[in-house]
Amino acid sequence: MRADDETAGAGGATRATRTTGVAETAGKDGKYGKDGAAGDAYDPRAFPPFAVTVDLAVFTVRDARLQVLLVRRGESPYRGSWALPGGFVRPDESAGAAARRELAEETGLGADTVRPLHLEQLRTYSDPGRDPRMRVVSVAYAALLPDLPEPRGGGDAAHAQWVPRDTAGPLAFDHDTILADAHDRIGAKLEYTCLATRFCPAEFTLGELQQVYETVWGVQLDRPNFRRKVLATPGFVEAVEGPPRPTGGRGKPAALHRAGPASALHPPLLRPEGRPSP
Amino acid sequence: MRADDETAGAGGATRATRTTGVAETAGKDGKYGKDGAAGDAYDPRAFPPFAVTVDLAVFTVRDARLQVLLVRRGESPYRGSWALPGGFVRPDESAGAAARRELAEETGLGADTVRPLHLEQLRTYSDPGRDPRMRVVSVAYAALLPDLPEPRGGGDAAHAQWVPRDTAGPLAFDHDTILADAHDRIGAKLEYTCLATRFCPAEFTLGELQQVYETVWGVQLDRPNFRRKVLATPGFVEAVEGPPRPTGGRGKPAALHRAGPASALHPPLLRPEGRPSP
DNA sequence: GGAATAGTGTCTCTAAGACAGTATGGT
DNA sequence: ACCATACTGTCTTAGAGACACTATTCC
């Protein structure tokens, strides 16, 4: 598990710009919304101004590898570097809505396709020095996609691209940290939730589901035991009637399943070796 | 487990004010820091302005009850209501640093006392309608305190007060949700981390540690089994040499322990009944 | 002695790890 | 024929639940 607070933010503090004296005053004793020293009249300028963005760590499993959606930056700083997709939160939407909107834009998928996808708020990155130009607070989200037929549509999203997670080189800003946190979180959630099915299409084989676990965790699992565990967990998967599906040419075709109604796994499906993060 | 995205933020959208056309433009195609349509020159006003605050869910176990630190609001809206302590993030500090600063201010504890305390970022609340006056994005933190000798110091913090978690009535803003999320998260983290020792003083008995689990989870645990599990987990607790401590008058004095170097529990200490949240 | 809490020991049962063996498809 | 994958079954072991029992203190 990753250490998870950025409390020691003092390192970036000297570098940060104090934009206005007004802001400083508000932070010190105005304390908007918390105590009443300033009285009821509210001055919209009496708070420190921040930009709020969302950053997305979008994962899929393709070709037995964990892949992440990246964009190439077209402007400085970090011009030419890879970065996580993302953008501004608009004045009239929540961060979650912004994340879903950005996901649709960057993948080129339609709103209907994006709606049922799993979007999970990871954490918020707020170090004063994380963007050299100004104060930006970013709410990070992790998204899980099945390996969709339309890789990234044909719209504005032509610059977004799937990159294997382990070759995702140095990214812009603090996006390496965000990506690592996202990978950790997804791996941990596979243990005690039914999240893995979100990496799979509507109908999938147990081999494909096992592939998700093996790819995200980077381990090999025993097939009979995996099978037993999944089938013994009520509501994790449901058998689909009908003919089995051939598995990539070779071997016996496998029975199809779909995601069941359960969302949590009890007891959890712990990864081998005990340690939560590799 | 609690549903965890606020994607359906459209409900508050109609109520929100569009402050500037500039902001809207920035959100639509400026996309600061993501793509290069606007060129390299950066206009500090070309982003939607947000206020960023931190909210703290500060827990302790006292008198065998889970208690949370609340403040009473002195101004509208929600004047007179209880609320979570919190305040603005300053221009030169991270949200984590702001949370630690606010924790020190609200509890009246010194910076040295506050430094080693566990502060965990929960999630960020960003619904456009969550504050009726303006757009405020709040990063929520959970903090765990041992039952300290100085309940809340003697400074500005006279208005902060410990309240039993189950009687924490309707709170201001969306603080009921934040508090519920915080309780959920703390409960879940007790299962697979050594966090429980953070509720205890430097030296504690196994009975006190068990009391933490029972209080946060709201269940009864079998003492021998709890003992066996804790002692069998390497690095969870260490025996302290010296005389045992009498336990509240009655009964045999208990041996003292201190927190060990481990941070994760493998395998986890699952709560009874299987369900993650009560 | 009785009540209360600390601590030990033991039996049982669940579920995970390991792995042998069978079934059914492709080439 | 051979290989690859799907699926079944069995043995073993780690660890949790349940609970009987002993130890030490205050009243």
Coordinates of C-alpha atoms (C1' of nucleotides) in Angstrom, one line a residue:
Chain A
M1 CA 0.0 0.0 0.0
R2 CA 1.1 3.5 -0.8
A3 CA 1.6 6.2 1.7
D4 CA -1.4 8.4 1.3
D5 CA -1.2 11.9 2.4
E6 CA 0.6 14.8 1.0
T7 CA 0.8 16.6 4.3
A8 CA 4.4 17.4 3.9
G9 CA 3.5 20.0 1.3
A10 CA 5.9 22.5 2.6
G11 CA 8.4 21.7 0.0
G12 CA 6.3 23.3 -2.7
A13 CA 5.2 26.2 -0.6
T14 CA 8.1 28.5 -1.2
R15 CA 7.7 28.1 -4.9
A16 CA 4.0 29.0 -4.9
T17 CA 2.8 32.5 -5.7
R18 CA 0.7 34.4 -3.3
T19 CA -1.8 35.9 -5.7
T20 CA -3.7 38.2 -3.5
G21 CA -3.7 39.6 0.0
V22 CA -7.4 39.1 0.0
A23 CA -7.0 35.4 -0.4
E24 CA -4.5 35.2 2.4
T25 CA -6.9 37.0 4.8
A26 CA -9.8 34.7 3.9
G27 CA -7.7 31.7 4.7
K28 CA -6.5 33.0 8.0
D29 CA -9.6 34.2 9.7
G30 CA -12.5 34.5 7.3
K31 CA -12.7 30.8 7.1
Y32 CA -15.7 30.9 4.8
G33 CA -18.5 28.7 6.0
K34 CA -16.9 27.6 9.2
D35 CA -17.1 30.4 11.8
G36 CA -18.8 33.6 11.9
A37 CA -16.2 36.3 12.4
A38 CA -16.9 37.9 9.0
G39 CA -20.6 38.1 9.5
D40 CA -23.3 37.0 7.1
A41 CA -22.5 39.2 4.1
Y42 CA -20.6 37.2 1.6
D43 CA -17.9 38.5 -0.6
P44 CA -17.2 36.2 -3.6
R45 CA -13.6 37.5 -3.9
A46 CA -12.7 36.7 -0.4
F47 CA -11.4 33.2 -1.0
P48 CA -8.2 31.9 -2.6
P49 CA -8.9 31.1 -6.3
F50 CA -8.1 27.6 -7.5
A51 CA -8.5 25.8 -10.8
V52 CA -10.1 22.4 -10.4
T53 CA -9.5 19.7 -12.9
V54 CA -10.1 16.0 -13.2
D55 CA -7.4 13.5 -14.3
L56 CA -8.4 10.1 -15.6
A57 CA -6.6 6.8 -15.3
V58 CA -8.5 4.7 -17.8
F59 CA -7.5 1.0 -17.8
T60 CA -8.4 -1.9 -20.0
V61 CA -7.0 -5.4 -20.4
R62 CA -6.0 -6.1 -24.0
D63 CA -3.7 -8.8 -25.4
A64 CA -3.2 -10.1 -21.8
R65 CA -1.6 -6.7 -20.8
L66 CA -2.9 -3.9 -18.7
Q67 CA -3.2 -0.9 -20.9
V68 CA -3.8 2.7 -19.9
L69 CA -5.2 5.6 -22.0
L70 CA -2.7 8.4 -22.5
V71 CA -2.6 11.6 -24.5
R72 CA 0.4 13.5 -25.8
R73 CA 0.7 17.0 -24.7
G74 CA 0.8 19.7 -27.4
E75 CA 1.9 22.6 -25.3
S76 CA 4.4 23.5 -22.6
P77 CA 5.1 22.6 -19.9
Y78 CA 5.8 18.9 -20.6
R79 CA 5.2 19.5 -24.3
G80 CA 5.5 16.2 -26.1
S81 CA 5.2 14.2 -23.0
W82 CA 2.5 11.6 -22.3
A83 CA -0.1 12.6 -19.8
L84 CA -3.3 11.3 -18.4
P85 CA -6.4 12.6 -20.1
G86 CA -8.4 15.2 -18.2
G87 CA -9.7 18.7 -18.1
F88 CA -11.4 21.5 -16.3
V89 CA -14.4 20.9 -14.1
R90 CA -17.1 23.3 -15.4
P91 CA -18.9 25.7 -13.1
D92 CA -22.1 23.7 -13.3
E93 CA -21.0 20.1 -13.0
S94 CA -19.6 17.9 -10.3
A95 CA -16.1 16.5 -10.6
G96 CA -17.7 13.1 -11.3
A97 CA -19.7 14.5 -14.1
A98 CA -16.6 16.2 -15.5
A99 CA -14.8 12.9 -15.4
R100 CA -17.5 11.1 -17.3
R101 CA -17.7 13.9 -19.8
E102 CA -13.9 13.8 -20.4
L103 CA -14.0 10.1 -20.6
A104 CA -16.5 10.3 -23.4
E105 CA -14.6 13.0 -25.2
E106 CA -11.2 11.4 -24.9
T107 CA -12.3 7.9 -25.9
G108 CA -14.6 9.0 -28.6
L109 CA -17.3 6.8 -27.1
G110 CA -20.9 7.9 -27.0
A111 CA -22.6 9.1 -23.9
D112 CA -24.7 5.9 -23.8
T113 CA -21.6 3.7 -23.9
V114 CA -19.9 5.7 -21.2
R115 CA -22.8 5.9 -18.8
P116 CA -22.6 2.3 -17.4
L117 CA -18.8 2.3 -17.1
H118 CA -17.2 2.2 -13.7
L119 CA -15.7 5.5 -12.6
E120 CA -14.1 5.6 -9.3
Q121 CA -12.8 8.6 -7.5
L122 CA -9.3 7.9 -6.4
R123 CA -8.1 10.9 -4.5
T124 CA -7.2 14.6 -5.0
Y125 CA -3.8 16.0 -5.7
S126 CA -3.2 19.4 -4.5
D127 CA 0.5 20.0 -4.0
P128 CA 1.1 23.8 -4.6
G129 CA 3.9 23.0 -7.0
R130 CA 2.3 20.3 -9.0
D131 CA 1.6 22.6 -12.0
P132 CA 4.4 25.2 -12.5
R133 CA 2.0 27.8 -13.9
M134 CA -0.7 28.1 -11.4
R135 CA -2.6 26.6 -8.5
V136 CA -4.4 23.5 -9.9
V137 CA -6.2 21.0 -7.7
S138 CA -7.0 17.8 -9.5
V139 CA -9.5 15.1 -8.6
A140 CA -8.3 11.8 -10.0
Y141 CA -10.6 9.1 -11.2
A142 CA -9.9 5.6 -12.3
A143 CA -12.1 4.0 -15.0
L144 CA -12.3 0.4 -16.2
L145 CA -13.2 -0.4 -19.7
P146 CA -13.7 -3.8 -21.4
D147 CA -11.7 -4.2 -24.6
L148 CA -14.1 -2.3 -26.7
P149 CA -14.6 -3.0 -30.5
E150 CA -14.2 0.7 -31.3
P151 CA -10.7 1.5 -29.8
R152 CA -11.1 5.2 -29.7
G153 CA -13.7 6.4 -32.1
G154 CA -13.0 9.0 -34.8
G155 CA -13.6 12.4 -33.1
D156 CA -11.4 14.8 -31.4
A157 CA -9.9 11.9 -29.5
A158 CA -7.5 10.9 -32.2
H159 CA -4.6 11.9 -29.9
A160 CA -5.6 9.5 -27.1
Q161 CA -3.9 6.1 -27.3
W162 CA -3.7 2.9 -25.4
V163 CA -0.3 2.3 -23.9
P164 CA 0.8 -0.8 -21.9
R165 CA 0.9 0.2 -18.3
D166 CA 4.4 -1.1 -17.7
T167 CA 5.9 0.9 -20.6
A168 CA 4.0 4.1 -19.6
G169 CA 7.1 6.2 -19.3
P170 CA 7.6 9.3 -17.3
L171 CA 4.4 11.3 -17.5
A172 CA 3.7 15.0 -17.3
F173 CA 3.1 16.7 -13.9
D174 CA 2.5 14.2 -11.1
H175 CA 0.7 11.8 -13.4
D176 CA 3.2 9.0 -12.7
T177 CA 2.1 9.1 -9.1
I178 CA -1.6 9.3 -10.0
L179 CA -1.2 6.3 -12.3
A180 CA 0.6 4.3 -9.7
D181 CA -2.0 5.1 -7.1
A182 CA -4.7 4.1 -9.6
H183 CA -3.1 0.8 -10.3
D184 CA -2.7 0.1 -6.6
R185 CA -6.3 1.0 -5.9
I186 CA -7.7 -1.1 -8.8
G187 CA -5.6 -4.1 -7.7
A188 CA -6.8 -3.8 -4.1
K189 CA -10.4 -3.5 -5.2
L190 CA -10.2 -6.7 -7.2
E191 CA -9.7 -8.4 -3.9
Y192 CA -12.9 -7.5 -2.2
T193 CA -15.3 -6.3 -4.9
C194 CA -16.7 -7.7 -8.1
L195 CA -15.0 -5.0 -10.1
A196 CA -13.1 -7.4 -12.3
T197 CA -16.2 -8.0 -14.4
R198 CA -16.0 -4.4 -15.4
F199 CA -13.0 -5.2 -17.5
C200 CA -14.9 -7.9 -19.3
P201 CA -17.6 -7.6 -22.1
A202 CA -21.2 -8.3 -21.2
E203 CA -20.6 -12.1 -21.7
F204 CA -17.3 -13.6 -20.8
T205 CA -15.6 -16.8 -20.0
L206 CA -14.1 -17.6 -16.6
G207 CA -10.7 -17.8 -18.3
E208 CA -11.1 -14.1 -19.4
L209 CA -12.1 -13.1 -15.9
Q210 CA -9.0 -14.9 -14.5
Q211 CA -6.9 -13.1 -17.1
V212 CA -8.1 -9.8 -15.7
Y213 CA -6.9 -10.7 -12.2
E214 CA -3.6 -12.1 -13.5
T215 CA -3.0 -9.1 -15.6
V216 CA -3.8 -6.4 -13.0
W217 CA -2.0 -8.2 -10.2
G218 CA 0.9 -9.5 -12.4
V219 CA 0.6 -13.0 -11.0
Q220 CA -0.4 -16.5 -12.1
L221 CA -3.5 -18.0 -10.5
D222 CA -4.4 -21.7 -10.2
R223 CA -7.3 -22.2 -12.6
P224 CA -9.3 -24.8 -10.6
N225 CA -9.1 -22.8 -7.4
F226 CA -10.0 -19.6 -9.1
R227 CA -13.0 -21.2 -10.7
R228 CA -14.1 -22.7 -7.4
K229 CA -13.8 -19.4 -5.6
V230 CA -15.7 -17.4 -8.3
L231 CA -18.5 -19.9 -8.6
A232 CA -18.8 -20.3 -4.8
T233 CA -19.3 -16.5 -4.3
P234 CA -23.1 -15.9 -4.7
G235 CA -23.9 -13.2 -7.2
F236 CA -20.5 -12.7 -8.6
V237 CA -21.2 -14.3 -12.0
E238 CA -24.2 -16.0 -13.5
A239 CA -24.1 -18.8 -16.1
V240 CA -25.4 -17.8 -19.6
E241 CA -27.5 -20.3 -21.4
G242 CA -26.5 -21.2 -24.9
P243 CA -23.5 -22.5 -26.8
P244 CA -20.0 -22.0 -25.4
R245 CA -17.5 -19.8 -27.1
P246 CA -14.3 -21.0 -28.8
T247 CA -11.3 -19.6 -27.0
G248 CA -8.9 -18.1 -29.5
G249 CA -8.8 -21.1 -31.8
R250 CA -7.2 -23.7 -29.5
G251 CA -8.7 -25.7 -26.8
K252 CA -12.2 -26.5 -25.6
P253 CA -14.8 -23.8 -25.9
A254 CA -15.7 -22.2 -22.6
A255 CA -19.1 -21.6 -21.1
L256 CA -20.2 -18.0 -21.0
H257 CA -21.1 -16.0 -17.9
R258 CA -22.3 -12.5 -17.1
A259 CA -21.8 -10.2 -14.1
G260 CA -24.1 -11.1 -11.2
P261 CA -25.9 -8.7 -8.9
A262 CA -23.3 -8.8 -6.1
S263 CA -20.8 -5.9 -5.7
A264 CA -18.7 -7.1 -2.7
L265 CA -16.8 -10.4 -2.3
H266 CA -17.0 -12.1 1.1
P267 CA -14.6 -13.4 2.0
P268 CA -12.3 -11.6 -0.3
L269 CA -10.2 -13.1 -3.1
L270 CA -6.8 -12.3 -1.7
R271 CA -3.9 -12.2 -4.1
P272 CA -1.0 -14.6 -3.5
E273 CA 2.0 -13.7 -1.4
G274 CA 0.0 -11.6 1.0
R275 CA 1.5 -8.2 0.2
P276 CA -1.1 -5.7 -1.1
S277 CA 1.2 -3.9 -3.5
P278 CA 4.1 -5.3 -5.5
Chain B
M1 CA -20.0 -0.2 1.0
R2 CA -21.3 3.1 -0.1
A3 CA -21.9 4.0 -3.7
D4 CA -19.0 6.2 -4.6
D5 CA -19.4 8.6 -7.4
E6 CA -21.3 11.8 -7.7
T7 CA -21.5 11.5 -11.4
A8 CA -25.2 12.3 -11.4
G9 CA -24.5 15.9 -10.6
A10 CA -26.9 17.3 -13.1
G11 CA -29.5 17.9 -10.4
G12 CA -27.6 20.8 -9.0
A13 CA -26.6 22.1 -12.4
T14 CA -29.6 24.2 -13.1
R15 CA -29.3 25.9 -9.7
A16 CA -25.6 26.8 -10.3
T17 CA -24.6 30.2 -11.5
R18 CA -22.5 30.6 -14.6
T19 CA -20.2 33.3 -13.3
T20 CA -18.3 34.2 -16.4
G21 CA -18.4 33.4 -20.1
V22 CA -14.6 33.1 -19.9
A23 CA -14.9 30.2 -17.6
E24 CA -17.3 28.4 -19.8
T25 CA -15.0 28.9 -22.8
A26 CA -12.1 27.5 -20.9
G27 CA -14.0 24.4 -19.9
K28 CA -15.1 23.8 -23.4
D29 CA -12.0 24.0 -25.5
G30 CA -9.3 25.8 -23.6
K31 CA -8.9 22.6 -21.5
Y32 CA -6.0 24.1 -19.7
G33 CA -3.0 21.8 -19.5
K34 CA -4.5 19.1 -21.7
D35 CA -4.4 20.1 -25.4
G36 CA -2.8 22.9 -27.2
A37 CA -5.6 24.8 -29.0
A38 CA -5.0 27.9 -27.0
G39 CA -1.3 28.1 -27.5
D40 CA 1.4 28.5 -24.9
A41 CA 0.4 32.0 -23.5
Y42 CA -1.5 31.4 -20.3
D43 CA -4.3 33.6 -19.0
P44 CA -4.8 33.2 -15.3
R45 CA -8.4 34.3 -15.6
A46 CA -9.3 31.7 -18.2
F47 CA -10.4 29.0 -15.9
P48 CA -13.5 28.6 -13.7
P49 CA -12.9 29.8 -10.2
F50 CA -13.5 27.5 -7.3
A51 CA -13.0 27.7 -3.6
V52 CA -11.2 24.7 -2.1
T53 CA -11.7 23.7 1.5
V54 CA -11.0 20.8 3.7
D55 CA -13.5 19.1 5.9
L56 CA -12.3 16.9 8.8
A57 CA -14.0 13.8 10.3
V58 CA -12.0 13.5 13.5
F59 CA -12.8 10.3 15.5
T60 CA -11.8 9.1 18.9
V61 CA -13.0 6.2 21.1
R62 CA -14.1 7.4 24.5
D63 CA -16.2 5.7 27.1
A64 CA -16.6 2.8 24.7
R65 CA -18.3 5.0 22.1
L66 CA -17.2 6.3 18.8
Q67 CA -17.0 10.1 19.1
V68 CA -16.6 12.7 16.4
L69 CA -15.4 16.3 16.7
L70 CA -18.0 18.8 15.6
V71 CA -18.3 22.6 15.6
R72 CA -21.4 24.7 15.8
R73 CA -21.9 27.1 13.0
G74 CA -22.2 30.8 13.9
E75 CA -23.4 32.1 10.6
S76 CA -25.9 31.3 7.9
P77 CA -26.6 29.1 6.1
Y78 CA -27.1 26.3 8.6
R79 CA -26.6 28.8 11.4
G80 CA -26.7 27.0 14.7
S81 CA -26.3 23.6 13.1
W82 CA -23.4 21.2 13.9
A83 CA -20.8 20.8 11.1
L84 CA -17.5 19.1 10.6
P85 CA -14.5 21.3 11.3
G86 CA -12.6 22.6 8.3
G87 CA -11.6 25.6 6.4
F88 CA -9.9 27.1 3.3
V89 CA -6.9 25.6 1.7
R90 CA -4.4 28.5 1.5
P91 CA -2.6 29.4 -1.7
D92 CA 0.7 28.0 -0.5
E93 CA -0.3 24.7 1.1
S94 CA -1.5 21.3 0.0
A95 CA -4.9 20.1 1.1
G96 CA -3.2 17.7 3.4
A97 CA -1.3 20.5 5.0
A98 CA -4.4 22.5 5.4
A99 CA -6.2 19.5 7.0
R100 CA -3.3 19.1 9.5
R101 CA -3.3 22.8 10.3
E102 CA -7.1 22.9 10.8
L103 CA -6.8 19.8 13.0
A104 CA -4.4 21.6 15.2
E105 CA -6.5 24.7 15.3
E106 CA -9.8 23.0 16.0
T107 CA -8.5 20.6 18.6
G108 CA -6.3 23.2 20.3
L109 CA -3.5 20.6 20.2
G110 CA 0.1 21.7 19.5
A111 CA 1.8 21.1 16.2
D112 CA 4.0 18.5 17.8
T113 CA 1.0 16.6 19.1
V114 CA -0.7 16.7 15.8
R115 CA 2.2 15.8 13.6
P116 CA 2.2 12.0 14.2
L117 CA -1.6 11.6 14.0
H118 CA -3.1 9.7 11.2
L119 CA -4.8 11.8 8.6
E120 CA -6.3 10.0 5.7
Q121 CA -7.7 11.6 2.6
L122 CA -11.2 10.3 2.1
R123 CA -12.6 11.8 -1.1
T124 CA -13.6 15.1 -2.6
Y125 CA -17.1 16.5 -2.6
S126 CA -17.8 18.7 -5.5
D127 CA -21.6 18.8 -6.2
P128 CA -22.4 22.2 -7.6
G129 CA -25.2 22.7 -5.1
R130 CA -23.5 21.5 -2.0
D131 CA -23.0 25.1 -0.8
P132 CA -25.9 27.4 -1.6
R133 CA -23.7 30.5 -1.8
M134 CA -21.0 29.6 -4.2
R135 CA -18.9 26.9 -5.8
V136 CA -16.9 25.1 -3.1
V137 CA -15.0 21.9 -3.6
S138 CA -14.1 20.2 -0.4
V139 CA -11.4 17.6 0.2
A140 CA -12.5 15.5 3.1
Y141 CA -10.0 13.9 5.6
A142 CA -10.5 11.4 8.3
A143 CA -8.4 11.7 11.4
L144 CA -8.0 9.2 14.3
L145 CA -7.1 10.4 17.8
P146 CA -6.4 8.5 20.9
D147 CA -8.5 9.7 23.8
L148 CA -6.2 12.5 24.7
P149 CA -5.8 13.9 28.2
E150 CA -6.4 17.5 27.0
P151 CA -9.9 17.2 25.4
R152 CA -9.7 20.3 23.3
G153 CA -7.1 22.7 24.7
G154 CA -8.0 26.2 25.7
G155 CA -7.5 28.3 22.5
D156 CA -9.9 29.4 19.7
A157 CA -11.1 25.8 19.7
A158 CA -13.6 26.3 22.5
H159 CA -16.5 25.7 20.1
A160 CA -15.3 22.3 18.9
Q161 CA -16.8 19.4 20.8
W162 CA -16.8 15.6 20.9
V163 CA -20.2 14.2 20.1
P164 CA -21.1 10.5 20.0
R165 CA -21.2 9.5 16.4
D166 CA -24.6 7.9 16.6
T167 CA -26.2 11.0 18.0
A168 CA -24.5 13.3 15.5
G169 CA -27.7 14.7 14.3
P170 CA -28.3 16.4 10.9
L171 CA -25.2 18.3 10.0
A172 CA -24.8 21.3 7.8
F173 CA -24.1 21.0 4.1
D174 CA -23.4 17.5 2.9
H175 CA -21.5 16.7 6.1
D176 CA -23.8 13.8 7.0
T177 CA -22.7 12.1 3.9
I178 CA -19.0 12.9 4.6
L179 CA -19.3 11.6 8.1
A180 CA -21.0 8.4 6.9
D181 CA -18.3 7.9 4.3
A182 CA -15.6 8.5 6.8
H183 CA -17.1 6.0 9.3
D184 CA -17.4 3.4 6.5
R185 CA -13.8 4.0 5.4
I186 CA -12.4 3.8 8.9
G187 CA -14.3 0.6 9.5
A188 CA -13.1 -1.0 6.3
K189 CA -9.5 0.0 7.0
L190 CA -9.5 -1.6 10.4
E191 CA -9.9 -4.9 8.6
Y192 CA -6.8 -4.8 6.6
T193 CA -4.5 -2.3 8.2
C194 CA -3.0 -1.7 11.7
L195 CA -4.9 1.5 11.9
A196 CA -6.7 0.6 15.1
T197 CA -3.6 1.3 17.2
R198 CA -4.0 5.0 16.2
F199 CA -7.0 5.2 18.4
C200 CA -4.9 4.0 21.3
P201 CA -2.4 5.8 23.5
A202 CA 1.3 4.9 23.1
E203 CA 0.9 2.0 25.4
F204 CA -2.3 0.0 25.6
T205 CA -3.8 -3.3 26.6
L206 CA -5.2 -5.8 24.1
G207 CA -8.6 -5.2 25.7
E208 CA -8.4 -1.5 24.8
L209 CA -7.5 -2.5 21.2
Q210 CA -10.4 -4.8 21.0
Q211 CA -12.6 -2.1 22.3
V212 CA -11.6 0.0 19.3
Y213 CA -12.7 -2.6 16.9
E214 CA -15.9 -3.3 18.7
T215 CA -16.8 0.4 19.0
V216 CA -16.1 1.3 15.4
W217 CA -17.7 -1.8 14.0
G218 CA -20.5 -1.9 16.5
V219 CA -20.1 -5.6 17.2
Q220 CA -18.9 -7.9 19.9
L221 CA -15.7 -9.9 19.3
D222 CA -14.6 -13.1 21.0
R223 CA -11.7 -12.1 23.2
P224 CA -9.5 -15.3 22.9
N225 CA -9.8 -15.3 19.1
F226 CA -9.1 -11.6 18.9
R227 CA -6.0 -12.0 21.0
R228 CA -4.8 -14.9 19.0
K229 CA -5.2 -13.0 15.7
V230 CA -3.5 -9.9 16.9
L231 CA -0.5 -11.7 18.5
A232 CA -0.2 -14.0 15.4
T233 CA 0.2 -11.0 13.1
P234 CA 3.8 -10.1 13.0
G235 CA 4.5 -6.4 13.7
F236 CA 1.0 -5.5 14.7
V237 CA 1.7 -5.0 18.4
E238 CA 4.8 -5.5 20.6
A239 CA 4.9 -6.5 24.2
V240 CA 6.1 -3.8 26.6
E241 CA 8.3 -4.8 29.5
G242 CA 7.3 -3.8 32.9
P243 CA 4.3 -4.1 35.2
P244 CA 0.8 -4.6 33.9
R245 CA -1.8 -1.9 34.2
P246 CA -4.9 -2.3 36.3
T247 CA -8.0 -2.1 34.1
G248 CA -10.5 0.4 35.5
G249 CA -10.5 -1.0 39.0
R250 CA -11.9 -4.5 38.5
G251 CA -10.2 -7.6 37.1
K252 CA -6.7 -8.8 36.5
P253 CA -4.3 -6.1 35.3
A254 CA -3.4 -6.4 31.7
A255 CA -0.1 -6.5 30.0
L256 CA 0.9 -3.4 28.0
H257 CA 1.6 -3.3 24.3
R258 CA 2.7 -0.7 21.8
A259 CA 2.1 -0.4 18.0
G260 CA 4.5 -2.5 16.0
P261 CA 6.2 -1.6 12.7
A262 CA 3.6 -3.3 10.4
S263 CA 1.1 -1.3 8.6
A264 CA -0.9 -3.9 6.8
L265 CA -2.7 -7.0 8.1
H266 CA -2.3 -10.3 6.2
P267 CA -4.6 -12.0 6.2
P268 CA -7.1 -9.3 7.2
L269 CA -9.1 -9.2 10.4
L270 CA -12.5 -9.5 8.8
R271 CA -15.5 -8.2 10.7
P272 CA -18.2 -10.8 11.5
E273 CA -21.3 -11.3 9.3
G274 CA -19.4 -10.6 6.1
R275 CA -21.2 -7.4 5.2
P276 CA -18.7 -4.5 4.9
S277 CA -21.1 -1.8 6.2
P278 CA -23.9 -2.2 8.8
Chain C
dG1 C1' -16.4 -15.9 48.3
dG2 C1' -18.2 -13.4 44.1
dA3 C1' -17.7 -10.4 40.2
dA4 C1' -14.9 -8.9 36.6
dT5 C1' -11.3 -8.9 33.5
dA6 C1' -6.9 -11.2 31.6
dG7 C1' -5.1 -15.1 29.5
dT8 C1' -4.6 -20.4 27.8
dG9 C1' -6.0 -24.5 25.4
dT10 C1' -8.7 -27.2 22.2
dC11 C1' -12.1 -28.9 19.0
dT12 C1' -14.3 -28.0 14.7
dC13 C1' -15.2 -26.3 10.3
dT14 C1' -14.5 -23.4 6.3
dA15 C1' -11.9 -22.3 2.6
dA16 C1' -7.7 -21.8 0.2
dG17 C1' -3.4 -24.1 -1.9
dA18 C1' -1.7 -27.9 -4.6
dC19 C1' -2.3 -30.9 -8.0
dA20 C1' -4.0 -35.3 -10.4
dG21 C1' -7.1 -36.4 -13.7
dT22 C1' -11.0 -36.1 -17.4
dA23 C1' -13.4 -33.7 -21.4
dT24 C1' -13.6 -31.4 -25.7
dG25 C1' -12.2 -28.6 -29.0
dG26 C1' -8.5 -27.4 -32.6
dT27 C1' -4.3 -28.6 -36.0
Chain D
dA1 C1' -1.8 -38.5 -33.3
dC2 C1' -0.8 -34.2 -30.3
dC3 C1' -1.7 -29.9 -28.0
dA4 C1' -4.3 -26.5 -25.7
dT5 C1' -7.8 -25.1 -23.0
dA6 C1' -12.0 -26.2 -20.1
dC7 C1' -13.7 -28.5 -16.2
dT8 C1' -14.0 -32.0 -12.0
dG9 C1' -12.4 -34.0 -7.9
dT10 C1' -9.5 -34.9 -3.8
dC11 C1' -6.0 -34.3 -0.3
dT12 C1' -3.9 -31.2 2.9
dT13 C1' -3.4 -27.2 5.7
dA14 C1' -4.0 -22.4 7.6
dG15 C1' -6.9 -19.9 10.1
dA16 C1' -11.3 -18.4 12.1
dG17 C1' -15.4 -19.5 15.2
dA18 C1' -16.9 -21.4 19.4
dC19 C1' -16.2 -22.2 23.9
dA20 C1' -14.3 -24.5 28.3
dC21 C1' -11.1 -23.5 31.6
dT22 C1' -7.5 -21.1 34.6
dA23 C1' -5.4 -16.7 36.7
dT24 C1' -5.4 -12.4 39.1
dT25 C1' -7.3 -8.5 40.8
dC26 C1' -11.0 -5.6 43.6
dC27 C1' -15.1 -5.6 46.3

